[in-house]
Amino acid sequence: MARGGVPLLVRSGRNPFEVLMLAACVAVGGVGLIDPQATSGAITAALPHWQALCWYGGLVGGGLVSVIGVFSRGVVSLVVERVGVVILTCLMLAYTTAVITQIGIRGTLPAVFTGLFAVACAVRFVYISADLKRMEDIATKSLDGDE
């Protein structure tokens, strides 16, 4: 899309760091669901079984939805990626809260790491939302006949 001949910059997709982090979410979550003994015992030792299953399932779900959005095309891809990022943000915040409340000060390092990952996901959400808003503005102006 373009406005006044200037292409619209979409900050989406295929950033190698983002793609690798999302792939890591899917891989770790998948292994955790299939064979919990193959993962770090910290999660299974620190959290009740149902919370560990939610954690690993959320990693797979949020990561897959986000990766599908990253590698898709068009406006729908941004919406799909944004849904995945929201899932991961909520999951990371819930995990951070659970670790701090259940483990205490010993859980600070994993809580900080996942908390910062949640912040990164939230920032990505803001970028996607801004891109979608600009697309909407351009589409609205094009329909109104303003160029």
PDB file of C-alpha atoms in Angstrom:
ATOM      1  CA  MET A   1       0.000   0.000   0.000  1.00  0.00           C
ATOM      2  CA  ALA A   2       1.151   3.500  -0.598  1.00  0.00           C
ATOM      3  CA  ARG A   3       0.067   6.980   0.300  1.00  0.00           C
ATOM      4  CA  GLY A   4       1.245   9.733  -1.976  1.00  0.00           C
ATOM      5  CA  GLY A   5       3.607   7.292  -3.680  1.00  0.00           C
ATOM      6  CA  VAL A   6       5.367   6.486  -0.378  1.00  0.00           C
ATOM      7  CA  PRO A   7       5.226   2.792   0.513  1.00  0.00           C
ATOM      8  CA  LEU A   8       3.750   1.860   3.864  1.00  0.00           C
ATOM      9  CA  LEU A   9       6.354   0.371   6.148  1.00  0.00           C
ATOM     10  CA  VAL A  10       4.943  -2.623   7.987  1.00  0.00           C
ATOM     11  CA  ARG A  11       7.136  -3.576  10.924  1.00  0.00           C
ATOM     12  CA  SER A  12       5.933  -7.116  10.727  1.00  0.00           C
ATOM     13  CA  GLY A  13       7.346 -10.449  10.200  1.00  0.00           C
ATOM     14  CA  ARG A  14      10.407 -12.365   9.541  1.00  0.00           C
ATOM     15  CA  ASN A  15      12.693 -10.595  11.935  1.00  0.00           C
ATOM     16  CA  PRO A  16      15.143 -13.438  12.631  1.00  0.00           C
ATOM     17  CA  PHE A  17      15.207 -12.779  16.360  1.00  0.00           C
ATOM     18  CA  GLU A  18      11.415 -12.791  16.621  1.00  0.00           C
ATOM     19  CA  VAL A  19      11.046 -15.912  14.477  1.00  0.00           C
ATOM     20  CA  LEU A  20      13.681 -17.817  16.474  1.00  0.00           C
ATOM     21  CA  MET A  21      12.127 -16.847  19.808  1.00  0.00           C
ATOM     22  CA  LEU A  22       8.708 -17.963  18.580  1.00  0.00           C
ATOM     23  CA  ALA A  23      10.186 -21.223  17.255  1.00  0.00           C
ATOM     24  CA  ALA A  24      11.846 -21.750  20.638  1.00  0.00           C
ATOM     25  CA  CYS A  25       8.459 -21.309  22.337  1.00  0.00           C
ATOM     26  CA  VAL A  26       6.954 -23.973  20.086  1.00  0.00           C
ATOM     27  CA  ALA A  27       9.902 -26.359  20.527  1.00  0.00           C
ATOM     28  CA  VAL A  28      10.137 -26.034  24.322  1.00  0.00           C
ATOM     29  CA  GLY A  29       6.377 -26.242  24.732  1.00  0.00           C
ATOM     30  CA  GLY A  30       6.157 -29.280  22.467  1.00  0.00           C
ATOM     31  CA  VAL A  31       8.876 -31.133  24.313  1.00  0.00           C
ATOM     32  CA  GLY A  32       7.301 -30.184  27.645  1.00  0.00           C
ATOM     33  CA  LEU A  33       3.954 -31.607  26.576  1.00  0.00           C
ATOM     34  CA  ILE A  34       5.316 -34.765  24.971  1.00  0.00           C
ATOM     35  CA  ASP A  35       8.031 -35.645  27.485  1.00  0.00           C
ATOM     36  CA  PRO A  36       8.108 -33.411  30.569  1.00  0.00           C
ATOM     37  CA  GLN A  37      11.095 -35.348  31.918  1.00  0.00           C
ATOM     38  CA  ALA A  38      13.210 -34.115  28.979  1.00  0.00           C
ATOM     39  CA  THR A  39      12.807 -30.472  30.025  1.00  0.00           C
ATOM     40  CA  SER A  40      14.273 -28.574  32.918  1.00  0.00           C
ATOM     41  CA  GLY A  41      12.950 -29.856  36.200  1.00  0.00           C
ATOM     42  CA  ALA A  42      12.590 -26.290  37.432  1.00  0.00           C
ATOM     43  CA  ILE A  43       9.161 -25.816  35.871  1.00  0.00           C
ATOM     44  CA  THR A  44       7.745 -29.162  36.928  1.00  0.00           C
ATOM     45  CA  ALA A  45       9.234 -28.842  40.414  1.00  0.00           C
ATOM     46  CA  ALA A  46       8.086 -25.275  40.933  1.00  0.00           C
ATOM     47  CA  LEU A  47       4.577 -25.428  39.532  1.00  0.00           C
ATOM     48  CA  PRO A  48       1.685 -27.834  40.046  1.00  0.00           C
ATOM     49  CA  HIS A  49       1.199 -30.312  37.189  1.00  0.00           C
ATOM     50  CA  TRP A  50      -1.794 -28.502  35.701  1.00  0.00           C
ATOM     51  CA  GLN A  51       0.092 -25.193  35.642  1.00  0.00           C
ATOM     52  CA  ALA A  52       3.067 -26.816  33.932  1.00  0.00           C
ATOM     53  CA  LEU A  53       0.730 -28.269  31.291  1.00  0.00           C
ATOM     54  CA  CYS A  54      -0.875 -24.847  30.778  1.00  0.00           C
ATOM     55  CA  TRP A  55       2.583 -23.290  30.467  1.00  0.00           C
ATOM     56  CA  TYR A  56       3.797 -25.747  27.840  1.00  0.00           C
ATOM     57  CA  GLY A  57       0.483 -25.757  25.975  1.00  0.00           C
ATOM     58  CA  GLY A  58       0.431 -21.969  25.922  1.00  0.00           C
ATOM     59  CA  LEU A  59       3.959 -21.857  24.558  1.00  0.00           C
ATOM     60  CA  VAL A  60       2.967 -24.170  21.714  1.00  0.00           C
ATOM     61  CA  GLY A  61      -0.324 -22.387  21.019  1.00  0.00           C
ATOM     62  CA  GLY A  62       0.912 -18.812  21.204  1.00  0.00           C
ATOM     63  CA  GLY A  63       4.122 -19.611  19.372  1.00  0.00           C
ATOM     64  CA  LEU A  64       2.370 -21.451  16.528  1.00  0.00           C
ATOM     65  CA  VAL A  65      -0.266 -18.782  16.036  1.00  0.00           C
ATOM     66  CA  SER A  66       2.413 -16.087  15.975  1.00  0.00           C
ATOM     67  CA  VAL A  67       4.630 -18.008  13.533  1.00  0.00           C
ATOM     68  CA  ILE A  68       1.671 -18.600  11.225  1.00  0.00           C
ATOM     69  CA  GLY A  69       0.994 -14.853  11.308  1.00  0.00           C
ATOM     70  CA  VAL A  70       4.637 -14.001  10.629  1.00  0.00           C
ATOM     71  CA  PHE A  71       4.835 -16.225   7.565  1.00  0.00           C
ATOM     72  CA  SER A  72       1.414 -15.359   6.142  1.00  0.00           C
ATOM     73  CA  ARG A  73       0.696 -12.410   3.883  1.00  0.00           C
ATOM     74  CA  GLY A  74      -1.698  -9.496   4.035  1.00  0.00           C
ATOM     75  CA  VAL A  75      -3.625  -7.749   6.756  1.00  0.00           C
ATOM     76  CA  VAL A  76      -4.950 -11.008   8.175  1.00  0.00           C
ATOM     77  CA  SER A  77      -1.380 -12.118   8.907  1.00  0.00           C
ATOM     78  CA  LEU A  78      -0.903  -9.107  11.174  1.00  0.00           C
ATOM     79  CA  VAL A  79      -4.117  -9.881  13.025  1.00  0.00           C
ATOM     80  CA  VAL A  80      -3.120 -13.550  13.433  1.00  0.00           C
ATOM     81  CA  GLU A  81       0.346 -12.599  14.671  1.00  0.00           C
ATOM     82  CA  ARG A  82      -1.197 -10.122  17.095  1.00  0.00           C
ATOM     83  CA  VAL A  83      -3.449 -12.850  18.537  1.00  0.00           C
ATOM     84  CA  GLY A  84      -0.428 -15.087  19.087  1.00  0.00           C
ATOM     85  CA  VAL A  85       1.518 -12.286  20.726  1.00  0.00           C
ATOM     86  CA  VAL A  86      -1.396 -11.575  23.081  1.00  0.00           C
ATOM     87  CA  ILE A  87      -1.488 -15.250  24.064  1.00  0.00           C
ATOM     88  CA  LEU A  88       2.246 -15.224  24.781  1.00  0.00           C
ATOM     89  CA  THR A  89       2.063 -11.924  26.689  1.00  0.00           C
ATOM     90  CA  CYS A  90      -0.694 -13.208  28.973  1.00  0.00           C
ATOM     91  CA  LEU A  91       1.084 -16.531  29.414  1.00  0.00           C
ATOM     92  CA  MET A  92       4.393 -14.896  30.322  1.00  0.00           C
ATOM     93  CA  LEU A  93       2.752 -12.540  32.801  1.00  0.00           C
ATOM     94  CA  ALA A  94       0.838 -15.429  34.399  1.00  0.00           C
ATOM     95  CA  TYR A  95       4.016 -17.507  34.638  1.00  0.00           C
ATOM     96  CA  THR A  96       5.951 -14.596  36.116  1.00  0.00           C
ATOM     97  CA  THR A  97       3.265 -14.060  38.732  1.00  0.00           C
ATOM     98  CA  ALA A  98       3.037 -17.784  39.535  1.00  0.00           C
ATOM     99  CA  VAL A  99       6.795 -18.134  39.947  1.00  0.00           C
ATOM    100  CA  ILE A 100       7.102 -15.124  42.233  1.00  0.00           C
ATOM    101  CA  THR A 101       4.119 -16.101  44.393  1.00  0.00           C
ATOM    102  CA  GLN A 102       4.951 -19.806  44.630  1.00  0.00           C
ATOM    103  CA  ILE A 103       8.750 -19.765  44.743  1.00  0.00           C
ATOM    104  CA  GLY A 104       9.494 -16.348  46.182  1.00  0.00           C
ATOM    105  CA  ILE A 105      12.846 -14.617  45.870  1.00  0.00           C
ATOM    106  CA  ARG A 106      14.517 -17.740  44.422  1.00  0.00           C
ATOM    107  CA  GLY A 107      12.279 -17.360  41.373  1.00  0.00           C
ATOM    108  CA  THR A 108      13.442 -13.846  40.580  1.00  0.00           C
ATOM    109  CA  LEU A 109      15.703 -14.721  37.632  1.00  0.00           C
ATOM    110  CA  PRO A 110      13.184 -16.813  35.669  1.00  0.00           C
ATOM    111  CA  ALA A 111      10.469 -14.310  36.568  1.00  0.00           C
ATOM    112  CA  VAL A 112      12.528 -11.404  35.244  1.00  0.00           C
ATOM    113  CA  PHE A 113      13.359 -13.257  32.014  1.00  0.00           C
ATOM    114  CA  THR A 114       9.757 -14.198  31.275  1.00  0.00           C
ATOM    115  CA  GLY A 115       8.533 -10.794  32.420  1.00  0.00           C
ATOM    116  CA  LEU A 116      10.852  -9.081  29.940  1.00  0.00           C
ATOM    117  CA  PHE A 117       9.718 -11.485  27.229  1.00  0.00           C
ATOM    118  CA  ALA A 118       6.151 -10.378  28.031  1.00  0.00           C
ATOM    119  CA  VAL A 119       7.217  -6.751  27.623  1.00  0.00           C
ATOM    120  CA  ALA A 120       8.782  -7.578  24.231  1.00  0.00           C
ATOM    121  CA  CYS A 121       5.548  -9.287  23.154  1.00  0.00           C
ATOM    122  CA  ALA A 122       3.525  -6.273  24.302  1.00  0.00           C
ATOM    123  CA  VAL A 123       5.768  -3.919  22.332  1.00  0.00           C
ATOM    124  CA  ARG A 124       5.287  -6.104  19.254  1.00  0.00           C
ATOM    125  CA  PHE A 125       1.526  -5.882  19.834  1.00  0.00           C
ATOM    126  CA  VAL A 126       1.778  -2.082  19.824  1.00  0.00           C
ATOM    127  CA  TYR A 127       3.791  -2.110  16.571  1.00  0.00           C
ATOM    128  CA  ILE A 128       1.285  -4.391  14.866  1.00  0.00           C
ATOM    129  CA  SER A 129      -1.629  -2.262  16.085  1.00  0.00           C
ATOM    130  CA  ALA A 130       0.037   0.885  14.721  1.00  0.00           C
ATOM    131  CA  ASP A 131       0.600  -0.788  11.348  1.00  0.00           C
ATOM    132  CA  LEU A 132      -3.020  -1.932  11.205  1.00  0.00           C
ATOM    133  CA  LYS A 133      -4.236   1.563  12.114  1.00  0.00           C
ATOM    134  CA  ARG A 134      -2.122   3.115   9.350  1.00  0.00           C
ATOM    135  CA  MET A 135      -3.498   0.589   6.872  1.00  0.00           C
ATOM    136  CA  GLU A 136      -7.013   1.421   7.973  1.00  0.00           C
ATOM    137  CA  ASP A 137      -6.332   5.159   7.596  1.00  0.00           C
ATOM    138  CA  ILE A 138      -4.936   4.659   4.094  1.00  0.00           C
ATOM    139  CA  ALA A 139      -7.851   2.448   3.061  1.00  0.00           C
ATOM    140  CA  THR A 140     -10.364   4.934   4.451  1.00  0.00           C
ATOM    141  CA  LYS A 141      -8.746   7.867   2.649  1.00  0.00           C
ATOM    142  CA  SER A 142      -8.569   5.897  -0.603  1.00  0.00           C
ATOM    143  CA  LEU A 143     -12.272   5.074  -0.352  1.00  0.00           C
ATOM    144  CA  ASP A 144     -13.127   8.715   0.327  1.00  0.00           C
ATOM    145  CA  GLY A 145     -11.227   9.756  -2.793  1.00  0.00           C
ATOM    146  CA  ASP A 146      -8.470  11.632  -0.921  1.00  0.00           C
ATOM    147  CA  GLU A 147      -5.010  10.913  -2.242  1.00  0.00           C
TER     148      GLU A 147
END
